[in-house]
PDB file of C-alpha atoms in Angstrom:
ATOM      1  CA  ASP S 542       0.000   0.000   0.000  1.00  0.00           C
ATOM      2  CA  ALA S 543       1.166   3.492  -0.832  1.00  0.00           C
ATOM      3  CA  MET S 544       1.835   5.354   2.362  1.00  0.00           C
ATOM      4  CA  VAL S 545       3.717   7.877   4.440  1.00  0.00           C
ATOM      5  CA  ILE S 546       6.149   6.332   6.918  1.00  0.00           C
ATOM      6  CA  GLN S 547       7.821   8.026   9.841  1.00  0.00           C
ATOM      7  CA  ASN S 548      10.716   6.746  11.897  1.00  0.00           C
ATOM      8  CA  PRO S 549      11.132   6.409  14.734  1.00  0.00           C
ATOM      9  CA  ARG S 550       7.620   6.437  16.148  1.00  0.00           C
ATOM     10  CA  TYR S 551       8.940   7.459  19.540  1.00  0.00           C
ATOM     11  CA  GLN S 552      12.153   9.387  20.150  1.00  0.00           C
ATOM     12  CA  VAL S 553      13.671  10.332  23.477  1.00  0.00           C
ATOM     13  CA  THR S 554      16.528  12.802  23.532  1.00  0.00           C
ATOM     14  CA  GLN S 555      18.352  14.890  26.066  1.00  0.00           C
ATOM     15  CA  PHE S 556      18.177  18.626  26.352  1.00  0.00           C
ATOM     16  CA  GLY S 557      20.516  20.100  23.738  1.00  0.00           C
ATOM     17  CA  LYS S 558      21.319  16.791  22.027  1.00  0.00           C
ATOM     18  CA  PRO S 559      20.674  16.936  18.263  1.00  0.00           C
ATOM     19  CA  VAL S 560      18.001  14.662  16.907  1.00  0.00           C
ATOM     20  CA  THR S 561      16.849  13.705  13.406  1.00  0.00           C
ATOM     21  CA  LEU S 562      13.401  12.493  12.480  1.00  0.00           C
ATOM     22  CA  SER S 563      12.748  10.857   9.147  1.00  0.00           C
ATOM     23  CA  CYS S 564       9.840  10.593   6.766  1.00  0.00           C
ATOM     24  CA  SER S 565       9.480   8.532   3.626  1.00  0.00           C
ATOM     25  CA  GLN S 566       6.658   8.156   1.162  1.00  0.00           C
ATOM     26  CA  THR S 567       5.712   5.686  -1.523  1.00  0.00           C
ATOM     27  CA  LEU S 568       2.986   7.926  -2.952  1.00  0.00           C
ATOM     28  CA  ASN S 569       5.365   9.704  -5.321  1.00  0.00           C
ATOM     29  CA  HIS S 570       3.955  13.015  -4.137  1.00  0.00           C
ATOM     30  CA  ASN S 571       5.707  16.206  -5.052  1.00  0.00           C
ATOM     31  CA  VAL S 572       5.108  18.121  -1.833  1.00  0.00           C
ATOM     32  CA  MET S 573       6.236  17.140   1.665  1.00  0.00           C
ATOM     33  CA  TYR S 574       5.442  18.948   4.908  1.00  0.00           C
ATOM     34  CA  TRP S 575       6.581  18.924   8.517  1.00  0.00           C
ATOM     35  CA  TYR S 576       4.161  19.890  11.266  1.00  0.00           C
ATOM     36  CA  GLN S 577       4.592  20.197  15.003  1.00  0.00           C
ATOM     37  CA  GLN S 578       1.633  19.339  17.192  1.00  0.00           C
ATOM     38  CA  LYS S 579       1.608  19.901  20.933  1.00  0.00           C
ATOM     39  CA  SER S 580      -0.954  18.435  23.256  1.00  0.00           C
ATOM     40  CA  SER S 581      -4.511  19.693  22.654  1.00  0.00           C
ATOM     41  CA  GLN S 582      -3.326  22.049  19.915  1.00  0.00           C
ATOM     42  CA  ALA S 583      -3.739  22.111  16.164  1.00  0.00           C
ATOM     43  CA  PRO S 584      -0.846  21.014  13.954  1.00  0.00           C
ATOM     44  CA  LYS S 585       1.508  23.884  13.203  1.00  0.00           C
ATOM     45  CA  LEU S 586       3.332  23.973   9.868  1.00  0.00           C
ATOM     46  CA  LEU S 587       7.101  24.230  10.227  1.00  0.00           C
ATOM     47  CA  PHE S 588       8.174  24.030   6.566  1.00  0.00           C
ATOM     48  CA  HIS S 589       7.483  22.283   3.307  1.00  0.00           C
ATOM     49  CA  TYR S 590       9.114  21.295   0.036  1.00  0.00           C
ATOM     50  CA  TYR S 591       7.706  21.693  -3.435  1.00  0.00           C
ATOM     51  CA  ASP S 592       9.969  19.086  -4.991  1.00  0.00           C
ATOM     52  CA  LYS S 593      13.394  20.460  -4.001  1.00  0.00           C
ATOM     53  CA  ASP S 594      12.164  23.978  -3.337  1.00  0.00           C
ATOM     54  CA  PHE S 595      12.319  24.597   0.423  1.00  0.00           C
ATOM     55  CA  ASN S 596       9.749  26.877   2.083  1.00  0.00           C
ATOM     56  CA  ASN S 597      10.215  27.915   5.690  1.00  0.00           C
ATOM     57  CA  GLU S 598       7.409  29.350   7.807  1.00  0.00           C
ATOM     58  CA  ALA S 599       8.315  32.766   9.169  1.00  0.00           C
ATOM     59  CA  ASP S 600       7.882  31.726  12.796  1.00  0.00           C
ATOM     60  CA  THR S 601       9.757  28.418  12.594  1.00  0.00           C
ATOM     61  CA  PRO S 602      12.724  28.631  14.994  1.00  0.00           C
ATOM     62  CA  ASP S 603      16.207  28.433  13.520  1.00  0.00           C
ATOM     63  CA  ASN S 604      16.723  25.380  15.724  1.00  0.00           C
ATOM     64  CA  PHE S 605      14.674  23.420  13.200  1.00  0.00           C
ATOM     65  CA  GLN S 606      16.155  22.433   9.857  1.00  0.00           C
ATOM     66  CA  SER S 607      15.044  20.132   7.089  1.00  0.00           C
ATOM     67  CA  ARG S 608      16.563  18.145   4.246  1.00  0.00           C
ATOM     68  CA  ARG S 609      14.993  16.424   1.283  1.00  0.00           C
ATOM     69  CA  PRO S 610      17.673  14.391  -0.482  1.00  0.00           C
ATOM     70  CA  ASN S 611      15.227  12.859  -2.965  1.00  0.00           C
ATOM     71  CA  THR S 612      11.518  12.656  -3.774  1.00  0.00           C
ATOM     72  CA  SER S 613      10.847   9.887  -1.288  1.00  0.00           C
ATOM     73  CA  PHE S 614      12.635  11.070   1.833  1.00  0.00           C
ATOM     74  CA  CYS S 615      12.516  14.123   4.048  1.00  0.00           C
ATOM     75  CA  PHE S 616      14.286  14.738   7.356  1.00  0.00           C
ATOM     76  CA  LEU S 617      13.651  17.062  10.270  1.00  0.00           C
ATOM     77  CA  ASP S 618      16.736  18.049  12.241  1.00  0.00           C
ATOM     78  CA  ILE S 619      16.431  19.676  15.647  1.00  0.00           C
ATOM     79  CA  ARG S 620      19.852  21.052  16.420  1.00  0.00           C
ATOM     80  CA  SER S 621      19.495  21.733  20.140  1.00  0.00           C
ATOM     81  CA  PRO S 622      16.204  20.449  21.480  1.00  0.00           C
ATOM     82  CA  GLY S 623      14.677  22.296  24.371  1.00  0.00           C
ATOM     83  CA  LEU S 624      11.954  21.147  26.721  1.00  0.00           C
ATOM     84  CA  GLY S 625       9.486  23.197  24.705  1.00  0.00           C
ATOM     85  CA  ASP S 626      10.208  21.125  21.610  1.00  0.00           C
ATOM     86  CA  ALA S 627       8.589  18.042  23.070  1.00  0.00           C
ATOM     87  CA  ALA S 628       5.688  17.335  20.741  1.00  0.00           C
ATOM     88  CA  MET S 629       4.316  15.079  18.040  1.00  0.00           C
ATOM     89  CA  TYR S 630       6.031  15.723  14.716  1.00  0.00           C
ATOM     90  CA  LEU S 631       3.902  14.977  11.710  1.00  0.00           C
ATOM     91  CA  CYS S 632       5.034  14.480   8.144  1.00  0.00           C
ATOM     92  CA  ALA S 633       2.488  14.954   5.379  1.00  0.00           C
ATOM     93  CA  THR S 634       2.508  14.792   1.598  1.00  0.00           C
ATOM     94  CA  SER S 635       0.365  16.127  -1.205  1.00  0.00           C
ATOM     95  CA  LEU S 636       0.364  15.259  -4.883  1.00  0.00           C
ATOM     96  CA  ARG S 637       1.369  18.371  -6.786  1.00  0.00           C
ATOM     97  CA  SER S 638       0.676  21.591  -4.954  1.00  0.00           C
ATOM     98  CA  GLY S 639      -0.427  23.184  -1.721  1.00  0.00           C
ATOM     99  CA  THR S 640      -4.053  22.995  -2.820  1.00  0.00           C
ATOM    100  CA  ASP S 641      -4.067  19.222  -2.971  1.00  0.00           C
ATOM    101  CA  THR S 642      -5.216  16.996  -0.141  1.00  0.00           C
ATOM    102  CA  GLN S 643      -2.548  16.308   2.466  1.00  0.00           C
ATOM    103  CA  TYR S 644      -1.990  12.816   3.807  1.00  0.00           C
ATOM    104  CA  PHE S 645      -0.284  12.360   7.143  1.00  0.00           C
ATOM    105  CA  GLY S 646       2.181   9.811   8.400  1.00  0.00           C
ATOM    106  CA  PRO S 647       1.746   8.229  11.836  1.00  0.00           C
ATOM    107  CA  GLY S 648       3.912  10.840  13.535  1.00  0.00           C
ATOM    108  CA  THR S 649       6.950  10.762  15.794  1.00  0.00           C
ATOM    109  CA  ARG S 650       6.452  11.515  19.470  1.00  0.00           C
ATOM    110  CA  LEU S 651       9.503  13.422  20.728  1.00  0.00           C
ATOM    111  CA  THR S 652      10.339  13.522  24.418  1.00  0.00           C
ATOM    112  CA  VAL S 653      13.079  15.848  25.675  1.00  0.00           C
ATOM    113  CA  LEU S 654      14.609  15.028  29.054  1.00  0.00           C
TER     114      LEU S 654
ATOM    115  CA  GLN D1408      -9.641  36.498  15.212  1.00  0.00           C
ATOM    116  CA  LYS D1409      -8.475  32.981  14.487  1.00  0.00           C
ATOM    117  CA  GLU D1410      -8.411  31.990  10.839  1.00  0.00           C
ATOM    118  CA  VAL D1411     -10.307  28.746  11.423  1.00  0.00           C
ATOM    119  CA  GLU D1412     -12.528  28.373  14.460  1.00  0.00           C
ATOM    120  CA  GLN D1413     -14.174  25.366  15.993  1.00  0.00           C
ATOM    121  CA  ASN D1414     -15.952  24.736  19.268  1.00  0.00           C
ATOM    122  CA  SER D1415     -13.501  22.734  21.366  1.00  0.00           C
ATOM    123  CA  GLY D1416     -16.243  20.620  22.942  1.00  0.00           C
ATOM    124  CA  PRO D1417     -16.508  18.010  24.182  1.00  0.00           C
ATOM    125  CA  LEU D1418     -19.563  17.252  22.111  1.00  0.00           C
ATOM    126  CA  SER D1419     -21.319  14.416  23.856  1.00  0.00           C
ATOM    127  CA  VAL D1420     -23.546  12.311  21.609  1.00  0.00           C
ATOM    128  CA  PRO D1421     -25.556   9.173  22.404  1.00  0.00           C
ATOM    129  CA  GLU D1422     -24.727   6.130  20.327  1.00  0.00           C
ATOM    130  CA  GLY D1423     -26.833   6.056  17.184  1.00  0.00           C
ATOM    131  CA  ALA D1424     -27.504   9.792  17.184  1.00  0.00           C
ATOM    132  CA  ILE D1425     -26.256  12.446  14.767  1.00  0.00           C
ATOM    133  CA  ALA D1426     -23.169  14.452  15.709  1.00  0.00           C
ATOM    134  CA  SER D1427     -23.052  17.920  14.192  1.00  0.00           C
ATOM    135  CA  LEU D1428     -19.736  19.772  14.056  1.00  0.00           C
ATOM    136  CA  ASN D1429     -19.271  23.325  12.842  1.00  0.00           C
ATOM    137  CA  CYS D1430     -16.313  25.310  11.608  1.00  0.00           C
ATOM    138  CA  THR D1431     -16.012  28.926  10.496  1.00  0.00           C
ATOM    139  CA  TYR D1432     -13.174  30.511   8.568  1.00  0.00           C
ATOM    140  CA  SER D1433     -12.103  34.085   8.039  1.00  0.00           C
ATOM    141  CA  ASP D1434     -10.530  34.137   4.560  1.00  0.00           C
ATOM    142  CA  ARG D1435     -13.296  34.594   2.011  1.00  0.00           C
ATOM    143  CA  GLY D1436     -10.907  33.449  -0.725  1.00  0.00           C
ATOM    144  CA  SER D1437     -10.541  29.964   0.772  1.00  0.00           C
ATOM    145  CA  GLN D1438     -10.910  27.249  -1.833  1.00  0.00           C
ATOM    146  CA  SER D1439     -10.550  23.838  -0.237  1.00  0.00           C
ATOM    147  CA  PHE D1440     -11.966  22.449   2.975  1.00  0.00           C
ATOM    148  CA  PHE D1441     -11.099  19.293   4.845  1.00  0.00           C
ATOM    149  CA  TRP D1442     -12.188  17.302   7.840  1.00  0.00           C
ATOM    150  CA  TYR D1443      -9.646  15.149   9.636  1.00  0.00           C
ATOM    151  CA  ARG D1444     -10.244  12.764  12.500  1.00  0.00           C
ATOM    152  CA  GLN D1445      -7.555  12.408  15.130  1.00  0.00           C
ATOM    153  CA  TYR D1446      -7.577   9.774  17.828  1.00  0.00           C
ATOM    154  CA  SER D1447      -5.630  10.527  20.986  1.00  0.00           C
ATOM    155  CA  GLY D1448      -1.912  10.059  20.383  1.00  0.00           C
ATOM    156  CA  LYS D1449      -2.395   9.358  16.666  1.00  0.00           C
ATOM    157  CA  SER D1450      -1.957  11.412  13.517  1.00  0.00           C
ATOM    158  CA  PRO D1451      -4.788  13.140  11.616  1.00  0.00           C
ATOM    159  CA  GLU D1452      -6.714  10.908   9.239  1.00  0.00           C
ATOM    160  CA  LEU D1453      -8.583  12.431   6.305  1.00  0.00           C
ATOM    161  CA  ILE D1454     -12.336  11.903   6.448  1.00  0.00           C
ATOM    162  CA  MET D1455     -13.629  14.200   3.754  1.00  0.00           C
ATOM    163  CA  PHE D1456     -12.792  17.121   1.535  1.00  0.00           C
ATOM    164  CA  ILE D1457     -15.207  19.537  -0.090  1.00  0.00           C
ATOM    165  CA  TYR D1458     -14.626  22.292  -2.625  1.00  0.00           C
ATOM    166  CA  SER D1459     -18.095  23.403  -3.755  1.00  0.00           C
ATOM    167  CA  ASN D1460     -21.078  24.826  -1.939  1.00  0.00           C
ATOM    168  CA  GLY D1461     -23.609  22.268  -0.819  1.00  0.00           C
ATOM    169  CA  ASP D1462     -23.480  18.807   0.657  1.00  0.00           C
ATOM    170  CA  LYS D1463     -21.111  15.942   0.084  1.00  0.00           C
ATOM    171  CA  GLU D1464     -21.888  12.529   1.503  1.00  0.00           C
ATOM    172  CA  ASP D1465     -19.549   9.611   2.143  1.00  0.00           C
ATOM    173  CA  GLY D1466     -21.005   6.751   4.128  1.00  0.00           C
ATOM    174  CA  ARG D1467     -22.103   8.021   7.513  1.00  0.00           C
ATOM    175  CA  PHE D1468     -20.383  11.361   7.003  1.00  0.00           C
ATOM    176  CA  THR D1469     -21.784  14.452   5.316  1.00  0.00           C
ATOM    177  CA  ALA D1470     -19.814  17.637   4.800  1.00  0.00           C
ATOM    178  CA  GLN D1471     -21.678  20.863   4.158  1.00  0.00           C
ATOM    179  CA  LEU D1472     -20.092  24.013   2.765  1.00  0.00           C
ATOM    180  CA  ASN D1473     -21.534  27.509   2.650  1.00  0.00           C
ATOM    181  CA  LYS D1474     -18.978  29.934   1.239  1.00  0.00           C
ATOM    182  CA  ALA D1475     -21.274  32.959   1.538  1.00  0.00           C
ATOM    183  CA  SER D1476     -21.542  32.423   5.284  1.00  0.00           C
ATOM    184  CA  GLN D1477     -17.989  31.105   5.549  1.00  0.00           C
ATOM    185  CA  TYR D1478     -18.760  27.932   7.378  1.00  0.00           C
ATOM    186  CA  VAL D1479     -18.264  24.259   6.832  1.00  0.00           C
ATOM    187  CA  SER D1480     -19.881  21.533   8.876  1.00  0.00           C
ATOM    188  CA  LEU D1481     -19.616  17.798   9.358  1.00  0.00           C
ATOM    189  CA  LEU D1482     -22.479  15.492  10.229  1.00  0.00           C
ATOM    190  CA  ILE D1483     -21.838  12.015  11.578  1.00  0.00           C
ATOM    191  CA  ARG D1484     -24.917   9.827  11.339  1.00  0.00           C
ATOM    192  CA  ASP D1485     -25.511   6.747  13.481  1.00  0.00           C
ATOM    193  CA  SER D1486     -22.620   7.742  15.749  1.00  0.00           C
ATOM    194  CA  GLN D1487     -20.576   4.877  17.143  1.00  0.00           C
ATOM    195  CA  PRO D1488     -18.248   4.759  20.156  1.00  0.00           C
ATOM    196  CA  SER D1489     -15.395   4.350  17.651  1.00  0.00           C
ATOM    197  CA  ASP D1490     -16.232   7.838  16.351  1.00  0.00           C
ATOM    198  CA  SER D1491     -15.015   9.294  19.657  1.00  0.00           C
ATOM    199  CA  ALA D1492     -12.067  11.436  18.614  1.00  0.00           C
ATOM    200  CA  THR D1493     -11.043  14.999  17.903  1.00  0.00           C
ATOM    201  CA  TYR D1494     -12.236  16.322  14.553  1.00  0.00           C
ATOM    202  CA  LEU D1495     -10.052  18.917  12.883  1.00  0.00           C
ATOM    203  CA  CYS D1496     -11.418  21.324  10.324  1.00  0.00           C
ATOM    204  CA  ALA D1497      -8.756  22.526   7.894  1.00  0.00           C
ATOM    205  CA  VAL D1498      -8.892  25.166   5.184  1.00  0.00           C
ATOM    206  CA  ILE D1499      -6.602  26.075   2.313  1.00  0.00           C
ATOM    207  CA  ALA D1500      -6.663  29.815   1.841  1.00  0.00           C
ATOM    208  CA  ALA D1501      -4.325  32.356   0.319  1.00  0.00           C
ATOM    209  CA  GLY D1502      -0.777  31.142   0.005  1.00  0.00           C
ATOM    210  CA  ASN D1503      -1.919  27.553  -0.410  1.00  0.00           C
ATOM    211  CA  LYS D1504      -1.323  26.883   3.261  1.00  0.00           C
ATOM    212  CA  LEU D1505      -3.437  24.352   5.125  1.00  0.00           C
ATOM    213  CA  THR D1506      -4.703  26.019   8.285  1.00  0.00           C
ATOM    214  CA  PHE D1507      -6.270  23.943  11.041  1.00  0.00           C
ATOM    215  CA  GLY D1508      -8.899  24.819  13.559  1.00  0.00           C
ATOM    216  CA  GLY D1509      -8.342  23.853  17.155  1.00  0.00           C
ATOM    217  CA  GLY D1510     -10.490  20.749  16.810  1.00  0.00           C
ATOM    218  CA  THR D1511     -13.745  19.551  18.341  1.00  0.00           C
ATOM    219  CA  ARG D1512     -13.600  16.644  20.728  1.00  0.00           C
ATOM    220  CA  VAL D1513     -16.488  14.220  20.220  1.00  0.00           C
ATOM    221  CA  LEU D1514     -17.564  11.658  22.801  1.00  0.00           C
ATOM    222  CA  VAL D1515     -20.047   8.997  21.733  1.00  0.00           C
ATOM    223  CA  LYS D1516     -21.617   7.334  24.741  1.00  0.00           C
ATOM    224  CA  PRO D1517     -23.021   3.777  24.480  1.00  0.00           C
TER     225      PRO D1517
END
């Protein structure tokens, strides 16, 4: 089945220790997104790629970076996680553009100790 | 004013009844509207999308869109305990950015 896969599903890191979350997709979608969702809040867009074109949200902290080495994979790097970065990180994809339906992966739950 | 607004709930519904969820949005130029279901600790799952004014039905779910009044609603017929979740309304407006409401928590009681 075509799908969006996120690894790991649960990640525990220490305060200030860099962490990388990964997302892969077999849908062959052009657009990939990273969202942050904290408890009882709506998902918040961090950044997205139209193919290789990177788009950063204005309020995304510099502590968050992303890489998309190819169509299938996208990574979220948190350079120095703080306690406030503990959240669910959601990867989503859409077919061609930002107006297309977005499909979400299962998410990675990040805990910062 | 939030761009997409929903009543946070909880909306308590007896099993077998109709659950009615509402969502309003501020950008009159919004083009695409989505309902996602999110179980606790899980990721959002697409239930329905709607682009045109009127009703769209899919199984027990009906989405209703009224662009003039800037609201979109979701009806869940014959509600089941498995429908207990948070329902997120999401809108694509200017800039092609998907904006979520805060979600409505639904509790279906047997």
